[in-house]
Coordinates of C-alpha atoms in Angstrom, one line a residue:
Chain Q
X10 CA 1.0 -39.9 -38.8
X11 CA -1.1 -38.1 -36.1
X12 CA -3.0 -35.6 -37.6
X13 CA -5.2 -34.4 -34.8
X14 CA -4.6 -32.8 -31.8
X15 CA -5.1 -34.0 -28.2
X16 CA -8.6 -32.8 -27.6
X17 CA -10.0 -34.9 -30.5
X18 CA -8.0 -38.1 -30.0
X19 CA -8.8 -38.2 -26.0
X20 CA -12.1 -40.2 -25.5
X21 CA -14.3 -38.2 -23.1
X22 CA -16.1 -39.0 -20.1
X23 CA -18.4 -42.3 -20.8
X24 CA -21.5 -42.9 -19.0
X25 CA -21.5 -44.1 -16.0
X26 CA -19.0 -41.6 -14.8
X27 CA -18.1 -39.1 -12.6
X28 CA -18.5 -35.5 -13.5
X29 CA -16.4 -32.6 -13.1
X30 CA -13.3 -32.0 -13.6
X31 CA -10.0 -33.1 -11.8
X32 CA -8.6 -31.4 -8.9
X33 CA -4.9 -30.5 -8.7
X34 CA -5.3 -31.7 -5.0
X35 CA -1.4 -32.6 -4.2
X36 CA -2.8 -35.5 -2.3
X37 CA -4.5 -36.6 -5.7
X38 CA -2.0 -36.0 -8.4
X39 CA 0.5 -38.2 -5.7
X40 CA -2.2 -40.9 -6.0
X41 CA -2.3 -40.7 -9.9
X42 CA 1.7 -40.1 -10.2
X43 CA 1.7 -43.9 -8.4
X44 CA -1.3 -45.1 -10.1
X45 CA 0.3 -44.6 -13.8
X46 CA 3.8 -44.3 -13.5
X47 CA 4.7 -47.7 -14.6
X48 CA 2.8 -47.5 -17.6
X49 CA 4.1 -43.9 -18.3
X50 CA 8.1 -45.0 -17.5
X51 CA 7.5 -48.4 -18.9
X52 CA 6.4 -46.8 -22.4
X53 CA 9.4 -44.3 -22.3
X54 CA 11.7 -47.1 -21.2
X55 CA 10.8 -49.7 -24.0
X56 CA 10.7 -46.9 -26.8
X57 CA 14.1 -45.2 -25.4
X58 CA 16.0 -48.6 -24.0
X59 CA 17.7 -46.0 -21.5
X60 CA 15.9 -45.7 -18.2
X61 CA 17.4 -42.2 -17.0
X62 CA 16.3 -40.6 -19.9
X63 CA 13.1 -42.3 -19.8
X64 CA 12.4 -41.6 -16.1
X65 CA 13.3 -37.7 -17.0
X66 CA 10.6 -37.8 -19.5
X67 CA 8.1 -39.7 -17.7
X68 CA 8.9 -36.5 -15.1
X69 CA 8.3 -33.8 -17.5
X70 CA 5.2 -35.9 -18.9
X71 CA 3.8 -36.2 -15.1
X72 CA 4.5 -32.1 -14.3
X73 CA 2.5 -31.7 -17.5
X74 CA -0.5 -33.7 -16.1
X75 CA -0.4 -31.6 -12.6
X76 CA -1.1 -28.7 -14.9
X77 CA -3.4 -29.7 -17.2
X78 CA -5.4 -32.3 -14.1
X79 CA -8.0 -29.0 -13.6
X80 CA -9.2 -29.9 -17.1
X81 CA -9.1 -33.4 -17.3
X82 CA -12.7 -34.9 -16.4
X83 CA -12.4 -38.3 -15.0
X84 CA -10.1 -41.2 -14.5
X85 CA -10.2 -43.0 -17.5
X86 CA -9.5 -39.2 -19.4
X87 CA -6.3 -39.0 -17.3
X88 CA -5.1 -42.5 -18.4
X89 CA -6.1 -41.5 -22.2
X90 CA -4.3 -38.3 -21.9
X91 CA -1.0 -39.5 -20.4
X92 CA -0.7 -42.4 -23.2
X93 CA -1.3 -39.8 -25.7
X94 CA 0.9 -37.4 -24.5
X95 CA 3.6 -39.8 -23.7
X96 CA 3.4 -41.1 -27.0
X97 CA 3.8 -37.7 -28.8
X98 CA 7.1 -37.0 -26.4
X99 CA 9.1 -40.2 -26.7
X100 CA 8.3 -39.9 -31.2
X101 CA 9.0 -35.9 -30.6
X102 CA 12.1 -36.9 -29.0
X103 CA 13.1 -39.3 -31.2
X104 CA 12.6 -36.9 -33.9
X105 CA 14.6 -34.3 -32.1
X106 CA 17.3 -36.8 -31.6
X107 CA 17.6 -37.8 -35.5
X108 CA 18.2 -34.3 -36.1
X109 CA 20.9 -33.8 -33.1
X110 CA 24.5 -34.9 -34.6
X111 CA 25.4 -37.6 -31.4
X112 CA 28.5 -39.0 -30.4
X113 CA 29.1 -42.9 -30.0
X114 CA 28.8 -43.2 -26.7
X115 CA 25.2 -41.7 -26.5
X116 CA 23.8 -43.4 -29.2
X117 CA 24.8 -46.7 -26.9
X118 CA 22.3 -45.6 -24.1
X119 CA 22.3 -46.7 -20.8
X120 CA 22.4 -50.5 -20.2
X121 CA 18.7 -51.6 -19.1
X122 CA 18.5 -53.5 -15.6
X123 CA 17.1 -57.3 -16.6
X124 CA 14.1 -58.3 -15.0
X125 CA 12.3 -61.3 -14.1
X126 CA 10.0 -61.9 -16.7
X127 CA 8.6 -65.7 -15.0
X128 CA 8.9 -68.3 -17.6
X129 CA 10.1 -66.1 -20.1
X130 CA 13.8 -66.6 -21.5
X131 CA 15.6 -63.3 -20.1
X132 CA 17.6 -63.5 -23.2
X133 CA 14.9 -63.8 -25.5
X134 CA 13.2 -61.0 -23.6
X135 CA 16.2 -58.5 -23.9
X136 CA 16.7 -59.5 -27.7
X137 CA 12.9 -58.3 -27.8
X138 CA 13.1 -55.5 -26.3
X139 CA 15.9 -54.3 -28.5
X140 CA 14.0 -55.3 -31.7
X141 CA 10.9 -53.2 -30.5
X142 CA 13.4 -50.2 -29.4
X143 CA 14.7 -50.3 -33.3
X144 CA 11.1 -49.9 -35.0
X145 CA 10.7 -46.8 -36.7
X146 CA 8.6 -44.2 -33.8
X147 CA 5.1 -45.2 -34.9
X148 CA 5.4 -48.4 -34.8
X149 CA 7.3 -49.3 -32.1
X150 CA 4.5 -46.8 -30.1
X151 CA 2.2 -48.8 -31.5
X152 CA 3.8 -52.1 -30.4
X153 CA 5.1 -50.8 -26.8
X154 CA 0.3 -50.0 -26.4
X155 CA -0.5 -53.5 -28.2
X156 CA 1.8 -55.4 -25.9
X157 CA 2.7 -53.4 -23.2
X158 CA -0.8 -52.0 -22.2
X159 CA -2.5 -54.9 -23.9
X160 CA -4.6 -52.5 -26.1
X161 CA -6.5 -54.3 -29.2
X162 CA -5.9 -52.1 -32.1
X163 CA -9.3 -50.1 -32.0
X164 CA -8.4 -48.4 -28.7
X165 CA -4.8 -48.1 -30.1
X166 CA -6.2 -46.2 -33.2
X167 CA -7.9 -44.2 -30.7
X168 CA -5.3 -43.4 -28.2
X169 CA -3.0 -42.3 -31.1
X170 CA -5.6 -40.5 -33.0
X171 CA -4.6 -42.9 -36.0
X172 CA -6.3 -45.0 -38.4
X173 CA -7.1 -48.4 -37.3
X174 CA -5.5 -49.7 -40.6
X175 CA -2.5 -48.1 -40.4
X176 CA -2.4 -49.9 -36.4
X177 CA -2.7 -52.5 -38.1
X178 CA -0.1 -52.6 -41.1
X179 CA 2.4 -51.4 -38.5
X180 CA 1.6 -54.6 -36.0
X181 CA 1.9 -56.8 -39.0
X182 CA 4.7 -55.3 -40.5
X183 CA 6.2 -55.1 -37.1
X184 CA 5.4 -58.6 -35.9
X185 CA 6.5 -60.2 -39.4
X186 CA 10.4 -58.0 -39.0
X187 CA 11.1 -59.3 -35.2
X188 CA 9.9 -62.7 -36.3
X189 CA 12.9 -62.4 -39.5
X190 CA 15.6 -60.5 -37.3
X191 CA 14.7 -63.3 -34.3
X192 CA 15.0 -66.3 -36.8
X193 CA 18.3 -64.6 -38.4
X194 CA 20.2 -63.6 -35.4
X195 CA 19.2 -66.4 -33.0
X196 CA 17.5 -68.9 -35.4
X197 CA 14.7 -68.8 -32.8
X198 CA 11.6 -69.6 -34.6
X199 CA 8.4 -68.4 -33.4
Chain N
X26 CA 43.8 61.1 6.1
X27 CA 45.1 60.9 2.7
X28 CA 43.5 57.0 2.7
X29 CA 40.5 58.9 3.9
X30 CA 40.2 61.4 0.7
X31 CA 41.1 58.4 -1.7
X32 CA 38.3 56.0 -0.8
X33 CA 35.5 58.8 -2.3
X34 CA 38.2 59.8 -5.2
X35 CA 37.1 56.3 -6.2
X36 CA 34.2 55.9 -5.7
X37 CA 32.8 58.8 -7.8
X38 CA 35.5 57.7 -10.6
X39 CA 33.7 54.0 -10.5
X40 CA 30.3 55.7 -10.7
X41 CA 31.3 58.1 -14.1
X42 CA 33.1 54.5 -15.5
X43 CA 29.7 52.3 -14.9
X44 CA 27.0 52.5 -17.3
X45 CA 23.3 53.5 -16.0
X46 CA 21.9 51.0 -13.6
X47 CA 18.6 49.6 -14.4
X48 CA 16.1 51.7 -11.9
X49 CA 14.9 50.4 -8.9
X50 CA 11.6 51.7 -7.4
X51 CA 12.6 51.5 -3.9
X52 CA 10.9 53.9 -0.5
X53 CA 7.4 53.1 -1.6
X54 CA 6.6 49.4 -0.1
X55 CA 4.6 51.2 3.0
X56 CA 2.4 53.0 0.7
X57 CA 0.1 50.1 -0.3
X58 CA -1.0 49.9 3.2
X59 CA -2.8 52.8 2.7
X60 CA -3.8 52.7 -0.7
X61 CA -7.3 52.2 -1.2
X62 CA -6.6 50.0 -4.5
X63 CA -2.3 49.2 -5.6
X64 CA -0.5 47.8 -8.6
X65 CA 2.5 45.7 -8.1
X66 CA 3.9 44.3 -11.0
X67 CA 7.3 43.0 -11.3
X68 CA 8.0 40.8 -14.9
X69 CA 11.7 39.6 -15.4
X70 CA 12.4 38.9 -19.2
X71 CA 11.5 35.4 -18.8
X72 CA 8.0 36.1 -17.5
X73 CA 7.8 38.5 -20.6
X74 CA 8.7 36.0 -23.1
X75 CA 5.9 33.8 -21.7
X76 CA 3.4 36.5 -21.7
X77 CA 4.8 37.2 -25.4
X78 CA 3.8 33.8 -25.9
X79 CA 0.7 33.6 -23.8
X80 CA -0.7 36.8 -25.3
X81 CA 0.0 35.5 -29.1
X82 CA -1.8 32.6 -28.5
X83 CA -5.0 34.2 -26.6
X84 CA -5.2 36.5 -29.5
X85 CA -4.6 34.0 -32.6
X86 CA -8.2 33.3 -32.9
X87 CA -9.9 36.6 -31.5
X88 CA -11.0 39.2 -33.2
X89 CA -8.2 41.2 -31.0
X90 CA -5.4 39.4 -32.6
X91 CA -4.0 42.7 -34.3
X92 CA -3.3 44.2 -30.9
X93 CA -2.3 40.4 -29.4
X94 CA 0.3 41.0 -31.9
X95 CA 1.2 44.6 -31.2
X96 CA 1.3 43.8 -27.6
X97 CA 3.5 40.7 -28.4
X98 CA 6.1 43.7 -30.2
X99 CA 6.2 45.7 -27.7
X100 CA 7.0 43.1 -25.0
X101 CA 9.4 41.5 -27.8
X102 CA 12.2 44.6 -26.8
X103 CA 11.7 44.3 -23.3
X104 CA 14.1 42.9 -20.4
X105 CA 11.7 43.8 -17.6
X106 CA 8.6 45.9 -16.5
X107 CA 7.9 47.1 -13.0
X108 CA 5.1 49.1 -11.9
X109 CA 4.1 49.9 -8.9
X110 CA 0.7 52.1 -8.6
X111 CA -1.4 53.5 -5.9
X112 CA -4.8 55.0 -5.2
X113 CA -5.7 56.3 -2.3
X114 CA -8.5 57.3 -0.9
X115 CA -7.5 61.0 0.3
X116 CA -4.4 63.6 -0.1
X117 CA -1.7 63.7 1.9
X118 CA -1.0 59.7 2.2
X119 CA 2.6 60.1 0.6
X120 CA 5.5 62.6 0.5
X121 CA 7.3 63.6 -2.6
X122 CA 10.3 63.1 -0.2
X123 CA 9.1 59.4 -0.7
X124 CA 10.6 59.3 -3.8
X125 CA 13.5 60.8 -3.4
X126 CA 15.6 57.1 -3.4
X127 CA 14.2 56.8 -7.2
X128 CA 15.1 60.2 -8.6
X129 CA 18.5 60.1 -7.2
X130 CA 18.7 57.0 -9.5
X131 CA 17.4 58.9 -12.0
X132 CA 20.1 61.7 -12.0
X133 CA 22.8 59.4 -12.6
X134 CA 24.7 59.6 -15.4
X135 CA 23.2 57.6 -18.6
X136 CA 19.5 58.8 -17.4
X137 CA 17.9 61.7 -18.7
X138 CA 14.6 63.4 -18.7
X139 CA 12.9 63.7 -21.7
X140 CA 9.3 64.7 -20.7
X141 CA 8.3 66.7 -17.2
X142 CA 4.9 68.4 -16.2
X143 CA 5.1 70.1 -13.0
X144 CA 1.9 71.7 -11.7
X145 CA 0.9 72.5 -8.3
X146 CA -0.3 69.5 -7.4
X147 CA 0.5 67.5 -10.4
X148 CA 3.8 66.3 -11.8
X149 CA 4.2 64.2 -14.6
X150 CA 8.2 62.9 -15.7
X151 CA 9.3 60.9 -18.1
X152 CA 13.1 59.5 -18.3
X153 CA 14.6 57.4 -20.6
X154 CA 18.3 55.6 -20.4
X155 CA 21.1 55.0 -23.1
X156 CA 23.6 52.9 -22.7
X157 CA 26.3 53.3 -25.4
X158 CA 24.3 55.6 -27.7
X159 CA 21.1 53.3 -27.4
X160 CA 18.0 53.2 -25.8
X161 CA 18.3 51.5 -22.8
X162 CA 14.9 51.7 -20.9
X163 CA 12.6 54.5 -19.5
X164 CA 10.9 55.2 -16.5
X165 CA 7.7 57.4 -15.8
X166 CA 6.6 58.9 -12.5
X167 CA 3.2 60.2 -12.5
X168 CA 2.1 61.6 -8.7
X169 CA -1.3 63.0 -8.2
X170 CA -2.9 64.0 -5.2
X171 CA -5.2 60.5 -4.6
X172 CA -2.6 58.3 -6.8
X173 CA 1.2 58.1 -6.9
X174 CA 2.6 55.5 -10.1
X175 CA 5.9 54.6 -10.9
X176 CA 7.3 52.4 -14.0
X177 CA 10.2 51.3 -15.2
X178 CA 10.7 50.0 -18.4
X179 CA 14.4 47.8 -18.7
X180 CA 15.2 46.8 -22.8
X181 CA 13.7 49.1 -26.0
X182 CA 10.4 50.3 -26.5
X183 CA 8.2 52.6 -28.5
X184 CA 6.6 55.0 -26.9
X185 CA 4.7 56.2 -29.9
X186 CA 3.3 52.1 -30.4
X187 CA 3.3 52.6 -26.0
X188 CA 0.8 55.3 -26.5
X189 CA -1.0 54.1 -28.8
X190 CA -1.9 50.7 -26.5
X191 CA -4.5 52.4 -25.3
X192 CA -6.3 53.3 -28.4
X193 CA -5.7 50.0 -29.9
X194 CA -7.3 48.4 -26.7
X195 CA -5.5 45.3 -25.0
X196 CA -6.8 41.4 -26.1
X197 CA -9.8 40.4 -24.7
X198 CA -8.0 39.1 -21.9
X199 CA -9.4 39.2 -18.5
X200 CA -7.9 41.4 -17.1
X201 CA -7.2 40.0 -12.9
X202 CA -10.4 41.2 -11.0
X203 CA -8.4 41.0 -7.8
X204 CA -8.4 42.4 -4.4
X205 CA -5.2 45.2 -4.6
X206 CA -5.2 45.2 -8.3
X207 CA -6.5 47.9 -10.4
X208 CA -7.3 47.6 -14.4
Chain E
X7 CA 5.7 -69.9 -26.0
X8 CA 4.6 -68.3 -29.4
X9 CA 5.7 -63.8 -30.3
X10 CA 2.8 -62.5 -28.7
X11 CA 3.3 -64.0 -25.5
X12 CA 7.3 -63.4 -25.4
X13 CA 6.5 -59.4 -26.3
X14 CA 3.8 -59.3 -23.7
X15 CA 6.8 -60.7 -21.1
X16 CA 9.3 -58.8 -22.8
X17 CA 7.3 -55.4 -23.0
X18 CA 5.7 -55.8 -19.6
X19 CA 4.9 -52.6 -17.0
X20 CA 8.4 -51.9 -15.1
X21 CA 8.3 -49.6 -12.0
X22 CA 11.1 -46.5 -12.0
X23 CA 13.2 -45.9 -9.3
X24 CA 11.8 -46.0 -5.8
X25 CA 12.0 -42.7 -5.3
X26 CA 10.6 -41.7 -8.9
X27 CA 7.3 -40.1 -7.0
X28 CA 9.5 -37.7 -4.6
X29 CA 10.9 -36.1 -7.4
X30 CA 7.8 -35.8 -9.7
X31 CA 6.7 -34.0 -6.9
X32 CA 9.7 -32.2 -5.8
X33 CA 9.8 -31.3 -9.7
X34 CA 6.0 -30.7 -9.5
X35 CA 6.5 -27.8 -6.2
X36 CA 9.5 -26.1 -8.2
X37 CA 7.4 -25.9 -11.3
X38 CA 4.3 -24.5 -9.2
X39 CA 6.5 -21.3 -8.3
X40 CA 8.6 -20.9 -11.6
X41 CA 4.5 -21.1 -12.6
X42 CA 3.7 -18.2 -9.9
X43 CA 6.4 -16.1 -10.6
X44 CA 6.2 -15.9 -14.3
X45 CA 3.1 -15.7 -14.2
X46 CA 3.6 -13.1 -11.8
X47 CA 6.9 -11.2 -13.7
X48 CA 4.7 -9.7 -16.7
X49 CA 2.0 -8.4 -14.8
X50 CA 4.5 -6.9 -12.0
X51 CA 6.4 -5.5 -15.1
X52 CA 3.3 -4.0 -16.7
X53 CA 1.6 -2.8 -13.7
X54 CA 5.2 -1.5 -13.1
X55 CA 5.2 0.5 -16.7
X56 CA 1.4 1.8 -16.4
X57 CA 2.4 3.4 -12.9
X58 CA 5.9 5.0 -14.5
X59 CA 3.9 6.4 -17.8
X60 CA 1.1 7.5 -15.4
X61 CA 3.5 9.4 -13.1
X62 CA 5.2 10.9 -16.1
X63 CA 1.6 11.7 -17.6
X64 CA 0.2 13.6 -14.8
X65 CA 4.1 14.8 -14.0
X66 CA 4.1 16.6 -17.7
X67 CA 0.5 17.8 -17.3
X68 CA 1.2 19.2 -14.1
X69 CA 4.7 21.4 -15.4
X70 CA 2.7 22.1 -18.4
X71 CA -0.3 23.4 -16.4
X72 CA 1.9 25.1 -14.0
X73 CA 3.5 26.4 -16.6
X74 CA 0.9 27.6 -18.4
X75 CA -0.9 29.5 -15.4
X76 CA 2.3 30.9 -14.7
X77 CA 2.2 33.0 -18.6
X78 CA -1.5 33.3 -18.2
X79 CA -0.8 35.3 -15.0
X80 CA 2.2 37.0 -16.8
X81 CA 0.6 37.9 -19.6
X82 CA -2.3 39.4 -17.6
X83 CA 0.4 41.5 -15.6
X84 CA 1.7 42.3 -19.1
X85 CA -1.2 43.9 -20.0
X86 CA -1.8 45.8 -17.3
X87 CA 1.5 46.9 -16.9
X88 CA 1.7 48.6 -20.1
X89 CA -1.9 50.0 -20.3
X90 CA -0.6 51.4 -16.6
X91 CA 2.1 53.1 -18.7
X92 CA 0.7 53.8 -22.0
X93 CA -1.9 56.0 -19.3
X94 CA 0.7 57.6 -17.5
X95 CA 2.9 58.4 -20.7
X96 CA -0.6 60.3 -22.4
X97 CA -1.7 62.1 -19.5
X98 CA 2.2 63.3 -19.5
X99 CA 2.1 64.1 -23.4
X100 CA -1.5 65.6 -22.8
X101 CA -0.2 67.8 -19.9
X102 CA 3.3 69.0 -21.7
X103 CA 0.8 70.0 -25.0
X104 CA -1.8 71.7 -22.2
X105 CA 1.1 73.6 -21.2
X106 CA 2.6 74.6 -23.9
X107 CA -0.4 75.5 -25.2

């Protein structure tokens, strides 16, 4: 669980940079909304596996940046904050969801367009994708930053405010149930 | 002819049915002109309750408070005051003829004179109204050579507790120090 | 290809719709003014409230004051209405016995 808030788990600004705090220039937030909205839809979009409603939040989580930019202190602070804050939406809406009685037909989702993923087997891929989607919230979080954003569990631990143990347990635990489910439903062995 | 006769017929029968009319003090408004000092004082029976009031609560917390409270007694029976009082600065600057209009009021039925002082250059008159067997007001005329005063008192009063204002003294109010008014 | 190299492929970056920018800030102008103008409602509301309980404030001071000048002066005519007539009724009285007498 994350038990501190966002001010504690954000790193501040590390030596080397720029001081002062962020402008809410329109000209700059447009720069940052195309600088990180892959990683910020991506995130929503492997935790959710339904791109509308991940592009919605990625929206809300963006407005939230414009309005908290004037008090964000460098670059690296803004990337921090949006995985942090992304992270706490997609779990909070999870959450929310659990506790929403749902028809059927939205538990489906929306069907995610396939990508080219190079050498990768598409089907494989998808199957993945699906797997990681079914975590429970923490985990999959943690498994959308370890192989998504290619974070080593340290800066995971720090970008969730969690301890680096429990990263840990949940990318074993996580990695050792898609590598049963894989070798079960497709007798892929990995 | 005969319509002629009738229209007075009722008109004096209208005047013996109506009670007393409350006394105007009317013929003297030229007067203050050439008064050296004038009173004119005109309180309806609102302006008396809130002097009532006024006077009760200037007096609550003087040493005057016993006459505060008298005063606020007397002006409890009251409907309205009027006064209106001259003082000139030689003889001869009104005519009894002057006020004439207010003693013709005066010797209508319901009005009757209960206290008179003629001298020869002096007269003093006091008259008091009933309406239906109760007192209904009074009205004083005082003319002097140099000063000429005229009240009329609408609603019940006592004129013993009247008279005795004087010796009792009034609050410690002040009283208006103002240009045409005397104390 | 071993599970860490599949998730990497399978869990890579993916843009949003091409026109996912236009409405962040579309979204981002619209949330500026709802910002503005309730920021702006409470402060318009109670500026709006002091000015009304001011106006009634001075209004009920005024009436009072107005109101209280106005028995001031009527009790000061009171006063001197009846110490007018209390004088007049004595010297009467004080004449009749002078007479009489």
């Amino acid at each position: 669980m994350f038990t501190q808030g966002i001010a504690g788990a954000i790193p501040k600004m590390r030596s080397g940079e720029t001081s002062g705090a962020m402008t809410d220039d329109p000209e700059r937030f447009e720069e940052l909304v195309r600088e990180h909205q892959a990683m910020v839809f991506s995130m929503a979009c492997r935790y959710l596996r339904n791109r509308a409603l991940a592009e919605e939040i990625a929206q809300d989580v963006f407005l939230q940046l414009y309005r908290k930019l004037p008090s964000l202190e460098s670059s690296e602070h803004v990337l921090h904050w949006l995985r942090w804050v992304t992270a706490h939406r997609l779990i909070d809406h999870s959450r929310q969801e659990k506790r929403r009685p749902q028809s059927p037909l939205e538990d489906a989702g929306e069907p995610v367009a396939a990508d080219s993923t190079g050498n990768a087997d598409p089907l494989l891929s998808e199957m993945l994708r699906d797997l990681v989607a079914s975590l429970p919230e923490n985990a999959r979080v943690v498994m959308i930053l370890r192989y998504q954003e290619d974070l080593d569990p340290m800066d995971i631990a720090r970008a969730l405010d969690m301890p680096i143990a429990t990263v840990k347990s949940h990318l074993q635990r996580s990695l050792a149930l898609l590598r049963e489910q894989l070798s079960r439903t497709k007798g892929v062995g990995l | 002819m005969r319509r002629i006769l009738l229209v007075p017929f009722i008109a004096v029968c209208a005047a013996a049915q109506l009670p007393a009319q409350q006394l105007r003090i009317t013929g003297l408004d030229g007067l203050a002109s050439k008064a050296k000092e004038s009173a004119d004082i005109t309180l309806d029976s609102n302006l008396l309750q809130m002097a009532g009031g006024f006077l009760a609560g200037a007096g609550k917390d003087s040493k005057d408070g016993k006459d505060a409270e008298t005063l606020k007694q007397l002006l409890a029976g009251l409907k309205a005051i009027t006064v209106k009082s001259f003082k000139f600065g030689e003889t001869g600057q009104y005519r009894m003829e002057d006020l004439e209009p207010i003693r013709a009021q005066l010797r209508t039925p319901g009005w009757s004179k209960i206290i008179s002082s003629q001298s020869k250059e002096e007269t003093s008159e006091i008259y008091m109204r009933t309406d239906q067997g109760k007192v209904a007001g009074f009205a004083i005329i005082a003319a002097e050579p140099k000063e000429l005063t005229v009240v009329a008192i609408e609603g019940t009063i006592n004129l013993n507790d009247l008279s005795k204002l004087k010796a009792l003294g009034v609050p410690s109010i002040p009283v208006p120090d103002k240009k045409g008014k005397k104390e | 290809m071993n599970l860490d190299d599949e998730l990497r492929a399978a869990l890579r970056r993916e843009d949003p719709a091409p026109d996912f920018t236009q409405r962040v800030l579309a979204g981002r102008v619209v949330a500026r003014a709802k910002a503005t103008h309730q920021s702006n409602r409470p402060i318009f509301r109670m500026a709006w409230a002091a000015a009304v309980a001011a106006l009634l404030i001075i209004g009920l001071t005024a009436t009072y004051e107005v109101r209280q000048m106005k028995a001031e002066r009527a009790g000061r005519d009171a006063v001197l209405a009846l110490r007018i007539a209390a004088d007049k009724l004595n010297s009467a009285r004080e004449k009749v016995v002078r007479l009489e007498n």
